[in-house]
Amino acid sequence: MDQALDLSGNKMTDLGNGHAVIEYGSPWGRPIARWVPSWGEEKREVIERMRKHLVQRFGEDRGLRMAENSRNMIIFPNLVINDIMAITIRTFQPEAADRMTVNAWALGSRDEDPDLRKLRLFNFLEFLGPGGFATPDDQEALENCQRGYRNAREAAWNDISKGMPRVGPPKNDDEEQMRCFWREWRRRMSAAA
Amino acid sequence: MNADAHLARAATASGQCTRAQVEEFLYEEAALLDEWRVEDWFAMFAEGATYEVPPTGDGDELDPAKSLFYIADDYVRLRERVARLLKKDAHSEYPRSRLRHIVSNVRITGFAAGIADVTCNFITYRTKRGVVDTYYGQHFYRIDCSVSPWKIKSKRSVLDMDQLYAGKLTIII
């Protein structure tokens, strides 16, 4: 492997106008081309083949980065694209102070091999979706935050300061991507006022 | 065909498995879930069993290999789901919600080689922090009646709501 290639991929990129993306190496399997033992040996070969294909098509740096790294992207103000254990696209529509409609889609490729589609859908459900092992817990946390905001008159702030003192480029878990969002929010809302 | 004739035929078809027995089995399952005895609930499943909740609005014909379900657990993941429901870091269910499972309209729709195909209607209420979530629809079971105690070989819960209004499915319905 190319020594210069950094697959730790632990970073945040400010895309401007409130958009941002974090990128990081992740332990989970990625149906695009990252095999993990829990998928079984029989899936290993086809995943390896896809990995080689990515490297062939996009070069080693970009190909392996596509295979290995996970990405969470916010497109301001209400579109999120998560390229994690599967690719999920989410939109957020606030309908009232205490109600938000979230739509989520799973992205797959056209003419996908049936076995790989099965694997991709199975992998998606492990963590994602209303019945997954992670999404509903995130949602619970957000709902509880929303309950807390009812105290806004007494405590009119939301602490997303993690990583602010860091010197140098922000890491993926520094919450800088959230500050990108809120800076843009403030800019637009102040302009409107 | 009138209802009585249908019942008679179902009873004949069911051989050694009667509706009363199936109802008792399903009521026991509901009680275990109401009491959050999820490990005992998992023990009702045969090795290799599946548990599935297809997306709303698409009936009972979907294949989890082709469509994105809410839940499509094989036996291993179902065991993980159960283990998770008992953990404090399953934040959506800790503190635990209160549940009430209502089961009715139980029918044995087929019986062959000791395996009963069973359908029933269900309503499951979930309450937490003053919010009531209602899930309703039809369960489809394959139950192995040739072993003692009986074992569930598959359970598919088809929701009748046109949307997942609760926005989440963190319990066993």
mmCIF file of C-alpha atoms in Angstrom:
data_model
loop_
_atom_site.group_PDB
_atom_site.id
_atom_site.type_symbol
_atom_site.label_atom_id
_atom_site.label_comp_id
_atom_site.label_asym_id
_atom_site.label_seq_id
_atom_site.Cartn_x
_atom_site.Cartn_y
_atom_site.Cartn_z
ATOM 1 C CA MET A 1 0.000 0.000 0.000
ATOM 2 C CA ASP A 2 1.118 3.548 -0.789
ATOM 3 C CA GLN A 3 2.855 4.900 2.308
ATOM 4 C CA ALA A 4 1.565 8.417 1.657
ATOM 5 C CA LEU A 5 -2.031 7.229 1.724
ATOM 6 C CA ASP A 6 -3.758 8.280 4.914
ATOM 7 C CA LEU A 7 -6.755 6.077 5.549
ATOM 8 C CA SER A 8 -7.331 7.256 9.083
ATOM 9 C CA GLY A 9 -9.379 9.913 7.289
ATOM 10 C CA ASN A 10 -10.196 11.734 10.474
ATOM 11 C CA LYS A 11 -11.218 15.173 9.328
ATOM 12 C CA MET A 12 -13.891 17.772 8.741
ATOM 13 C CA THR A 13 -14.262 19.856 5.609
ATOM 14 C CA ASP A 14 -16.158 23.144 5.627
ATOM 15 C CA LEU A 15 -17.842 23.226 2.214
ATOM 16 C CA GLY A 16 -19.091 26.790 2.702
ATOM 17 C CA ASN A 17 -22.597 28.246 2.980
ATOM 18 C CA GLY A 18 -23.387 26.006 5.953
ATOM 19 C CA HIS A 19 -22.507 22.750 4.169
ATOM 20 C CA ALA A 20 -19.937 20.455 5.746
ATOM 21 C CA VAL A 21 -18.675 16.888 5.656
ATOM 22 C CA ILE A 22 -16.820 14.737 8.139
ATOM 23 C CA GLU A 23 -14.727 11.760 7.062
ATOM 24 C CA TYR A 24 -13.235 9.000 9.175
ATOM 25 C CA GLY A 25 -12.031 5.426 9.140
ATOM 26 C CA SER A 26 -14.704 3.150 10.570
ATOM 27 C CA PRO A 27 -14.754 -0.380 11.990
ATOM 28 C CA TRP A 28 -17.949 -1.504 10.243
ATOM 29 C CA GLY A 29 -18.342 -3.253 6.928
ATOM 30 C CA ARG A 30 -19.178 -1.144 3.908
ATOM 31 C CA PRO A 31 -21.020 -2.894 1.084
ATOM 32 C CA ILE A 32 -19.261 -0.686 -1.482
ATOM 33 C CA ALA A 33 -15.990 -2.518 -0.823
ATOM 34 C CA ARG A 34 -15.040 -3.085 2.800
ATOM 35 C CA TRP A 35 -15.437 -6.687 3.913
ATOM 36 C CA VAL A 36 -15.721 -7.623 7.594
ATOM 37 C CA PRO A 37 -15.560 -11.166 9.048
ATOM 38 C CA SER A 38 -19.170 -11.118 10.244
ATOM 39 C CA TRP A 39 -20.296 -11.195 6.590
ATOM 40 C CA GLY A 40 -18.728 -14.630 6.142
ATOM 41 C CA GLU A 41 -15.953 -15.897 3.894
ATOM 42 C CA GLU A 42 -18.317 -16.459 0.980
ATOM 43 C CA LYS A 43 -18.794 -12.705 0.528
ATOM 44 C CA ARG A 44 -15.090 -11.935 0.743
ATOM 45 C CA GLU A 45 -14.175 -12.592 -2.856
ATOM 46 C CA VAL A 46 -16.854 -10.454 -4.468
ATOM 47 C CA ILE A 47 -16.102 -7.554 -2.096
ATOM 48 C CA GLU A 48 -12.370 -7.855 -2.876
ATOM 49 C CA ARG A 49 -13.242 -7.751 -6.560
ATOM 50 C CA MET A 50 -15.249 -4.555 -6.108
ATOM 51 C CA ARG A 51 -12.377 -3.046 -4.163
ATOM 52 C CA LYS A 52 -9.911 -3.793 -6.949
ATOM 53 C CA HIS A 53 -12.375 -2.374 -9.442
ATOM 54 C CA LEU A 54 -12.585 0.897 -7.472
ATOM 55 C CA VAL A 55 -8.798 1.194 -7.354
ATOM 56 C CA GLN A 56 -8.585 0.484 -11.084
ATOM 57 C CA ARG A 57 -11.199 3.070 -11.895
ATOM 58 C CA PHE A 58 -10.244 5.864 -9.493
ATOM 59 C CA GLY A 59 -6.639 5.164 -8.563
ATOM 60 C CA GLU A 60 -5.356 3.838 -5.263
ATOM 61 C CA ASP A 61 -5.850 6.943 -3.111
ATOM 62 C CA ARG A 62 -9.368 7.741 -4.119
ATOM 63 C CA GLY A 63 -10.465 4.133 -4.643
ATOM 64 C CA LEU A 64 -9.374 2.964 -1.202
ATOM 65 C CA ARG A 65 -10.716 6.113 0.372
ATOM 66 C CA MET A 66 -14.107 5.341 -1.161
ATOM 67 C CA ALA A 67 -13.942 1.776 0.106
ATOM 68 C CA GLU A 68 -12.605 2.400 3.599
ATOM 69 C CA ASN A 69 -13.763 5.761 4.844
ATOM 70 C CA SER A 70 -17.178 6.792 6.074
ATOM 71 C CA ARG A 71 -18.637 10.225 5.464
ATOM 72 C CA ASN A 72 -21.479 12.223 6.964
ATOM 73 C CA MET A 73 -22.488 15.295 5.019
ATOM 74 C CA ILE A 74 -24.896 18.103 5.783
ATOM 75 C CA ILE A 75 -26.203 20.184 2.904
ATOM 76 C CA PHE A 76 -27.630 23.289 4.533
ATOM 77 C CA PRO A 77 -30.255 23.414 5.829
ATOM 78 C CA ASN A 78 -32.060 20.077 5.798
ATOM 79 C CA LEU A 79 -30.415 17.426 3.634
ATOM 80 C CA VAL A 80 -28.051 14.836 5.075
ATOM 81 C CA ILE A 81 -26.134 12.219 3.120
ATOM 82 C CA ASN A 82 -24.542 9.534 5.248
ATOM 83 C CA ASP A 83 -22.140 7.183 3.493
ATOM 84 C CA ILE A 84 -21.567 4.821 6.398
ATOM 85 C CA MET A 85 -22.536 1.127 6.730
ATOM 86 C CA ALA A 86 -24.781 1.870 3.773
ATOM 87 C CA ILE A 87 -25.704 5.104 2.040
ATOM 88 C CA THR A 88 -28.711 6.831 3.466
ATOM 89 C CA ILE A 89 -30.168 10.158 2.393
ATOM 90 C CA ARG A 90 -32.333 12.040 4.848
ATOM 91 C CA THR A 91 -34.460 15.148 4.670
ATOM 92 C CA PHE A 92 -35.825 17.041 7.657
ATOM 93 C CA GLN A 93 -39.028 19.051 7.530
ATOM 94 C CA PRO A 94 -39.959 20.913 10.687
ATOM 95 C CA GLU A 95 -43.742 21.014 10.925
ATOM 96 C CA ALA A 96 -44.184 22.608 14.340
ATOM 97 C CA ALA A 97 -42.039 23.506 17.336
ATOM 98 C CA ASP A 98 -42.507 19.956 18.593
ATOM 99 C CA ARG A 99 -42.806 18.016 15.364
ATOM 100 C CA MET A 100 -40.274 17.084 12.673
ATOM 101 C CA THR A 101 -40.839 14.777 9.723
ATOM 102 C CA VAL A 102 -37.743 12.872 8.687
ATOM 103 C CA ASN A 103 -37.657 10.977 5.413
ATOM 104 C CA ALA A 104 -34.858 8.530 4.759
ATOM 105 C CA TRP A 105 -33.838 6.616 1.667
ATOM 106 C CA ALA A 106 -31.315 3.871 1.088
ATOM 107 C CA LEU A 107 -29.150 4.352 -1.979
ATOM 108 C CA GLY A 108 -28.122 1.400 -4.114
ATOM 109 C CA SER A 109 -26.600 1.072 -7.544
ATOM 110 C CA ARG A 110 -28.482 0.199 -10.687
ATOM 111 C CA ASP A 111 -28.122 -3.426 -11.859
ATOM 112 C CA GLU A 112 -26.854 -4.413 -8.439
ATOM 113 C CA ASP A 113 -25.960 -8.068 -7.947
ATOM 114 C CA PRO A 114 -28.864 -9.709 -6.004
ATOM 115 C CA ASP A 115 -26.551 -11.133 -3.310
ATOM 116 C CA LEU A 116 -24.915 -7.763 -2.810
ATOM 117 C CA ARG A 117 -28.261 -6.027 -2.609
ATOM 118 C CA LYS A 118 -29.306 -8.479 0.086
ATOM 119 C CA LEU A 119 -26.073 -7.780 1.966
ATOM 120 C CA ARG A 120 -26.449 -4.021 1.585
ATOM 121 C CA LEU A 121 -30.028 -4.036 2.886
ATOM 122 C CA PHE A 122 -29.102 -6.348 5.777
ATOM 123 C CA ASN A 123 -26.162 -4.126 6.683
ATOM 124 C CA PHE A 124 -28.330 -1.013 6.523
ATOM 125 C CA LEU A 125 -30.809 -2.392 9.040
ATOM 126 C CA GLU A 126 -28.134 -3.309 11.545
ATOM 127 C CA PHE A 127 -27.727 0.341 12.523
ATOM 128 C CA LEU A 128 -30.032 2.488 10.429
ATOM 129 C CA GLY A 129 -33.702 3.102 10.080
ATOM 130 C CA PRO A 130 -36.573 3.245 12.575
ATOM 131 C CA GLY A 131 -35.893 -0.312 13.745
ATOM 132 C CA GLY A 132 -32.087 -0.185 13.589
ATOM 133 C CA PHE A 133 -29.701 -0.444 16.528
ATOM 134 C CA ALA A 134 -28.560 3.201 16.389
ATOM 135 C CA THR A 135 -30.937 5.582 14.603
ATOM 136 C CA PRO A 136 -33.768 5.392 17.188
ATOM 137 C CA ASP A 137 -31.326 6.139 20.005
ATOM 138 C CA ASP A 138 -30.025 9.225 18.199
ATOM 139 C CA GLN A 139 -33.623 10.225 17.737
ATOM 140 C CA GLU A 140 -34.330 9.747 21.420
ATOM 141 C CA ALA A 141 -31.413 12.034 22.233
ATOM 142 C CA LEU A 142 -32.701 14.689 19.824
ATOM 143 C CA GLU A 143 -36.204 14.469 21.270
ATOM 144 C CA ASN A 144 -34.793 14.888 24.750
ATOM 145 C CA CYS A 145 -32.783 17.920 23.607
ATOM 146 C CA GLN A 146 -35.991 19.362 22.233
ATOM 147 C CA ARG A 147 -37.627 18.867 25.632
ATOM 148 C CA GLY A 148 -34.723 20.710 27.187
ATOM 149 C CA TYR A 149 -35.111 23.658 24.811
ATOM 150 C CA ARG A 150 -38.457 24.410 26.440
ATOM 151 C CA ASN A 151 -36.272 26.066 29.052
ATOM 152 C CA ALA A 152 -34.862 28.424 26.435
ATOM 153 C CA ARG A 153 -35.995 31.498 28.344
ATOM 154 C CA GLU A 154 -33.710 30.551 31.254
ATOM 155 C CA ALA A 155 -30.901 28.976 29.226
ATOM 156 C CA ALA A 156 -30.876 30.387 25.730
ATOM 157 C CA TRP A 157 -27.915 28.481 24.354
ATOM 158 C CA ASN A 158 -26.969 25.098 22.982
ATOM 159 C CA ASP A 159 -23.488 23.850 23.800
ATOM 160 C CA ILE A 160 -21.758 22.555 20.684
ATOM 161 C CA SER A 161 -18.286 23.723 21.645
ATOM 162 C CA LYS A 162 -16.534 20.381 21.414
ATOM 163 C CA GLY A 163 -13.117 20.728 19.784
ATOM 164 C CA MET A 164 -13.175 24.545 19.675
ATOM 165 C CA PRO A 165 -9.834 24.996 21.454
ATOM 166 C CA ARG A 166 -8.050 22.669 19.015
ATOM 167 C CA VAL A 167 -5.114 24.210 17.211
ATOM 168 C CA GLY A 168 -4.924 22.985 13.632
ATOM 169 C CA PRO A 169 -7.522 21.394 11.382
ATOM 170 C CA PRO A 170 -10.667 20.103 13.101
ATOM 171 C CA LYS A 171 -11.230 16.377 13.613
ATOM 172 C CA ASN A 172 -14.364 14.573 12.536
ATOM 173 C CA ASP A 173 -15.775 14.481 16.073
ATOM 174 C CA ASP A 174 -15.059 18.121 16.957
ATOM 175 C CA GLU A 175 -18.616 19.318 16.227
ATOM 176 C CA GLU A 176 -17.133 21.916 13.857
ATOM 177 C CA GLN A 177 -19.577 20.761 11.153
ATOM 178 C CA MET A 178 -22.415 21.738 13.465
ATOM 179 C CA ARG A 179 -20.917 25.164 14.010
ATOM 180 C CA CYS A 180 -20.691 25.510 10.196
ATOM 181 C CA PHE A 181 -24.435 24.965 10.120
ATOM 182 C CA TRP A 182 -25.209 27.454 12.899
ATOM 183 C CA ARG A 183 -22.899 30.169 11.580
ATOM 184 C CA GLU A 184 -24.802 30.062 8.312
ATOM 185 C CA TRP A 185 -28.100 29.996 10.197
ATOM 186 C CA ARG A 186 -27.118 33.097 12.145
ATOM 187 C CA ARG A 187 -25.893 34.862 9.018
ATOM 188 C CA ARG A 188 -29.192 34.260 7.221
ATOM 189 C CA MET A 189 -31.424 34.996 10.162
ATOM 190 C CA SER A 190 -29.574 38.245 10.995
ATOM 191 C CA ALA A 191 -29.800 39.318 7.358
ATOM 192 C CA ALA A 192 -33.545 38.685 7.404
ATOM 193 C CA ALA A 193 -33.934 40.755 10.545
ATOM 194 C CA MET B 1 -68.680 -21.126 2.246
ATOM 195 C CA ASN B 2 -70.153 -20.162 5.595
ATOM 196 C CA ALA B 3 -68.025 -19.403 8.613
ATOM 197 C CA ASP B 4 -68.780 -22.675 10.414
ATOM 198 C CA ALA B 5 -67.715 -24.768 7.462
ATOM 199 C CA HIS B 6 -64.505 -22.773 7.259
ATOM 200 C CA LEU B 7 -63.825 -23.360 10.952
ATOM 201 C CA ALA B 8 -64.522 -27.058 10.596
ATOM 202 C CA ARG B 9 -62.158 -27.310 7.678
ATOM 203 C CA ALA B 10 -59.463 -25.396 9.528
ATOM 204 C CA ALA B 11 -59.846 -27.692 12.541
ATOM 205 C CA THR B 12 -59.483 -30.757 10.323
ATOM 206 C CA ALA B 13 -56.570 -29.257 8.467
ATOM 207 C CA SER B 14 -54.851 -28.389 11.703
ATOM 208 C CA GLY B 15 -54.700 -31.990 12.918
ATOM 209 C CA GLN B 16 -53.027 -32.032 16.325
ATOM 210 C CA CYS B 17 -52.969 -28.246 16.662
ATOM 211 C CA THR B 18 -56.167 -26.467 17.661
ATOM 212 C CA ARG B 19 -56.922 -22.796 17.582
ATOM 213 C CA ALA B 20 -57.312 -22.797 21.375
ATOM 214 C CA GLN B 21 -53.759 -24.126 21.708
ATOM 215 C CA VAL B 22 -52.439 -21.559 19.263
ATOM 216 C CA GLU B 23 -54.240 -18.775 21.108
ATOM 217 C CA GLU B 24 -52.734 -19.890 24.392
ATOM 218 C CA PHE B 25 -49.294 -19.890 22.777
ATOM 219 C CA LEU B 26 -49.777 -16.374 21.358
ATOM 220 C CA TYR B 27 -51.209 -15.014 24.613
ATOM 221 C CA GLU B 28 -48.142 -16.325 26.421
ATOM 222 C CA GLU B 29 -45.923 -14.592 23.876
ATOM 223 C CA ALA B 30 -47.838 -11.325 24.351
ATOM 224 C CA ALA B 31 -47.534 -11.602 28.132
ATOM 225 C CA LEU B 32 -43.750 -12.118 27.923
ATOM 226 C CA LEU B 33 -43.411 -8.997 25.781
ATOM 227 C CA ASP B 34 -45.692 -6.922 28.042
ATOM 228 C CA GLU B 35 -43.517 -7.939 30.997
ATOM 229 C CA TRP B 36 -40.313 -7.214 29.078
ATOM 230 C CA ARG B 37 -39.191 -10.838 29.529
ATOM 231 C CA VAL B 38 -37.509 -10.662 26.141
ATOM 232 C CA GLU B 39 -35.016 -13.463 26.743
ATOM 233 C CA ASP B 40 -37.877 -15.850 27.495
ATOM 234 C CA TRP B 41 -39.586 -14.489 24.399
ATOM 235 C CA PHE B 42 -36.492 -15.235 22.311
ATOM 236 C CA ALA B 43 -36.507 -18.782 23.692
ATOM 237 C CA MET B 44 -39.858 -19.307 21.924
ATOM 238 C CA PHE B 45 -38.016 -19.128 18.585
ATOM 239 C CA ALA B 46 -36.515 -22.129 16.821
ATOM 240 C CA GLU B 47 -32.851 -21.989 15.880
ATOM 241 C CA GLY B 48 -32.562 -20.352 12.469
ATOM 242 C CA ALA B 49 -35.846 -18.484 12.921
ATOM 243 C CA THR B 50 -36.529 -15.053 11.410
ATOM 244 C CA TYR B 51 -38.373 -11.991 12.656
ATOM 245 C CA GLU B 52 -39.480 -9.335 10.186
ATOM 246 C CA VAL B 53 -41.414 -6.091 9.973
ATOM 247 C CA PRO B 54 -41.841 -4.967 6.357
ATOM 248 C CA PRO B 55 -42.282 -1.279 5.495
ATOM 249 C CA THR B 56 -45.776 0.163 5.838
ATOM 250 C CA GLY B 57 -48.105 0.119 2.879
ATOM 251 C CA ASP B 58 -46.663 -2.852 1.059
ATOM 252 C CA GLY B 59 -48.524 -5.895 2.337
ATOM 253 C CA ASP B 60 -47.048 -9.238 3.189
ATOM 254 C CA GLU B 61 -45.410 -10.286 -0.079
ATOM 255 C CA LEU B 62 -42.153 -8.363 0.212
ATOM 256 C CA ASP B 63 -38.730 -9.982 0.281
ATOM 257 C CA PRO B 64 -36.121 -8.453 2.635
ATOM 258 C CA ALA B 65 -33.469 -9.360 0.045
ATOM 259 C CA LYS B 66 -35.076 -6.868 -2.347
ATOM 260 C CA SER B 67 -36.864 -4.297 -0.189
ATOM 261 C CA LEU B 68 -35.777 -2.230 2.774
ATOM 262 C CA PHE B 69 -37.669 -3.449 5.845
ATOM 263 C CA TYR B 70 -37.916 -1.823 9.261
ATOM 264 C CA ILE B 71 -36.697 -5.056 10.795
ATOM 265 C CA ALA B 72 -35.340 -8.135 9.023
ATOM 266 C CA ASP B 73 -33.555 -10.181 11.660
ATOM 267 C CA ASP B 74 -32.004 -13.561 11.206
ATOM 268 C CA TYR B 75 -31.624 -15.669 14.349
ATOM 269 C CA VAL B 76 -28.280 -14.132 15.312
ATOM 270 C CA ARG B 77 -29.413 -10.545 14.970
ATOM 271 C CA LEU B 78 -32.664 -11.270 16.771
ATOM 272 C CA ARG B 79 -30.603 -12.487 19.722
ATOM 273 C CA GLU B 80 -28.608 -9.240 19.554
ATOM 274 C CA ARG B 81 -31.821 -7.223 19.423
ATOM 275 C CA VAL B 82 -33.058 -8.958 22.558
ATOM 276 C CA ALA B 83 -29.747 -8.468 24.379
ATOM 277 C CA ARG B 84 -29.848 -4.812 23.413
ATOM 278 C CA LEU B 85 -33.379 -4.333 24.737
ATOM 279 C CA LEU B 86 -32.022 -5.195 28.178
ATOM 280 C CA LYS B 87 -29.165 -2.696 28.096
ATOM 281 C CA LYS B 88 -29.147 0.723 29.689
ATOM 282 C CA ASP B 89 -27.516 2.217 26.618
ATOM 283 C CA ALA B 90 -30.489 1.331 24.427
ATOM 284 C CA HIS B 91 -31.503 4.934 25.038
ATOM 285 C CA SER B 92 -34.827 4.781 23.237
ATOM 286 C CA GLU B 93 -35.971 2.041 25.626
ATOM 287 C CA TYR B 94 -34.230 3.078 28.797
ATOM 288 C CA PRO B 95 -36.096 3.976 30.896
ATOM 289 C CA ARG B 96 -38.342 1.325 29.404
ATOM 290 C CA SER B 97 -41.616 2.150 27.796
ATOM 291 C CA ARG B 98 -44.813 0.452 28.970
ATOM 292 C CA LEU B 99 -46.323 -1.980 26.504
ATOM 293 C CA ARG B 100 -49.626 -3.763 26.033
ATOM 294 C CA HIS B 101 -49.976 -6.366 23.294
ATOM 295 C CA ILE B 102 -53.517 -7.239 22.152
ATOM 296 C CA VAL B 103 -53.915 -10.312 19.931
ATOM 297 C CA SER B 104 -57.158 -11.441 18.269
ATOM 298 C CA ASN B 105 -58.750 -12.998 15.169
ATOM 299 C CA VAL B 106 -56.417 -15.987 15.401
ATOM 300 C CA ARG B 107 -56.614 -18.326 12.399
ATOM 301 C CA ILE B 108 -54.728 -21.445 11.405
ATOM 302 C CA THR B 109 -54.372 -21.013 7.674
ATOM 303 C CA GLY B 110 -52.362 -24.117 6.932
ATOM 304 C CA PHE B 111 -50.826 -27.164 8.547
ATOM 305 C CA ALA B 112 -48.287 -29.545 7.061
ATOM 306 C CA ALA B 113 -45.546 -31.749 8.496
ATOM 307 C CA GLY B 114 -46.145 -30.424 11.990
ATOM 308 C CA ILE B 115 -45.780 -26.775 10.962
ATOM 309 C CA ALA B 116 -48.788 -24.482 11.439
ATOM 310 C CA ASP B 117 -49.275 -21.304 9.431
ATOM 311 C CA VAL B 118 -51.007 -18.864 11.735
ATOM 312 C CA THR B 119 -52.302 -15.345 11.261
ATOM 313 C CA CYS B 120 -53.752 -13.004 13.841
ATOM 314 C CA ASN B 121 -54.602 -9.331 14.194
ATOM 315 C CA PHE B 122 -52.691 -7.237 16.671
ATOM 316 C CA ILE B 123 -52.680 -3.871 18.376
ATOM 317 C CA THR B 124 -49.627 -2.927 20.414
ATOM 318 C CA TYR B 125 -49.627 0.154 22.595
ATOM 319 C CA ARG B 126 -46.385 1.773 23.698
ATOM 320 C CA THR B 127 -46.361 4.580 26.247
ATOM 321 C CA LYS B 128 -43.477 6.761 27.292
ATOM 322 C CA ARG B 129 -43.312 10.314 28.641
ATOM 323 C CA GLY B 130 -46.971 10.998 27.984
ATOM 324 C CA VAL B 131 -46.892 9.871 24.354
ATOM 325 C CA VAL B 132 -48.883 6.841 23.204
ATOM 326 C CA ASP B 133 -47.666 5.060 20.086
ATOM 327 C CA THR B 134 -50.091 2.627 18.506
ATOM 328 C CA TYR B 135 -48.915 -0.114 16.183
ATOM 329 C CA TYR B 136 -51.495 -2.340 14.540
ATOM 330 C CA GLY B 137 -51.693 -4.901 11.792
ATOM 331 C CA GLN B 138 -51.420 -8.618 11.239
ATOM 332 C CA HIS B 139 -48.884 -11.163 12.429
ATOM 333 C CA PHE B 140 -47.934 -14.084 10.191
ATOM 334 C CA TYR B 141 -46.362 -17.027 12.008
ATOM 335 C CA ARG B 142 -44.940 -20.392 11.126
ATOM 336 C CA ILE B 143 -45.031 -22.454 14.291
ATOM 337 C CA ASP B 144 -43.416 -25.848 14.714
ATOM 338 C CA CYS B 145 -46.015 -27.859 16.651
ATOM 339 C CA SER B 146 -44.089 -31.120 16.373
ATOM 340 C CA VAL B 147 -41.742 -30.198 19.201
ATOM 341 C CA SER B 148 -42.439 -29.535 22.842
ATOM 342 C CA PRO B 149 -42.664 -26.725 23.686
ATOM 343 C CA TRP B 150 -43.691 -25.353 20.297
ATOM 344 C CA LYS B 151 -41.204 -23.118 18.531
ATOM 345 C CA ILE B 152 -41.717 -20.134 16.250
ATOM 346 C CA LYS B 153 -39.920 -20.663 12.937
ATOM 347 C CA SER B 154 -40.805 -17.257 11.568
ATOM 348 C CA LYS B 155 -42.790 -14.217 12.572
ATOM 349 C CA ARG B 156 -43.643 -11.386 10.226
ATOM 350 C CA SER B 157 -45.567 -8.395 11.540
ATOM 351 C CA VAL B 158 -47.287 -6.478 8.760
ATOM 352 C CA LEU B 159 -48.324 -2.988 9.831
ATOM 353 C CA ASP B 160 -51.604 -1.525 8.624
ATOM 354 C CA MET B 161 -50.739 2.108 9.286
ATOM 355 C CA ASP B 162 -49.955 4.025 6.091
ATOM 356 C CA GLN B 163 -46.962 5.625 7.815
ATOM 357 C CA LEU B 164 -44.795 4.770 10.774
ATOM 358 C CA TYR B 165 -46.336 7.591 12.792
ATOM 359 C CA ALA B 166 -44.164 6.976 15.831
ATOM 360 C CA GLY B 167 -41.107 7.473 13.624
ATOM 361 C CA LYS B 168 -39.408 4.526 15.277
ATOM 362 C CA LEU B 169 -39.826 0.873 15.992
ATOM 363 C CA THR B 170 -37.830 0.202 19.123
ATOM 364 C CA ILE B 171 -39.980 -2.540 20.625
ATOM 365 C CA ILE B 172 -41.096 -5.993 19.597
ATOM 366 C CA ILE B 173 -44.638 -5.547 18.353
#
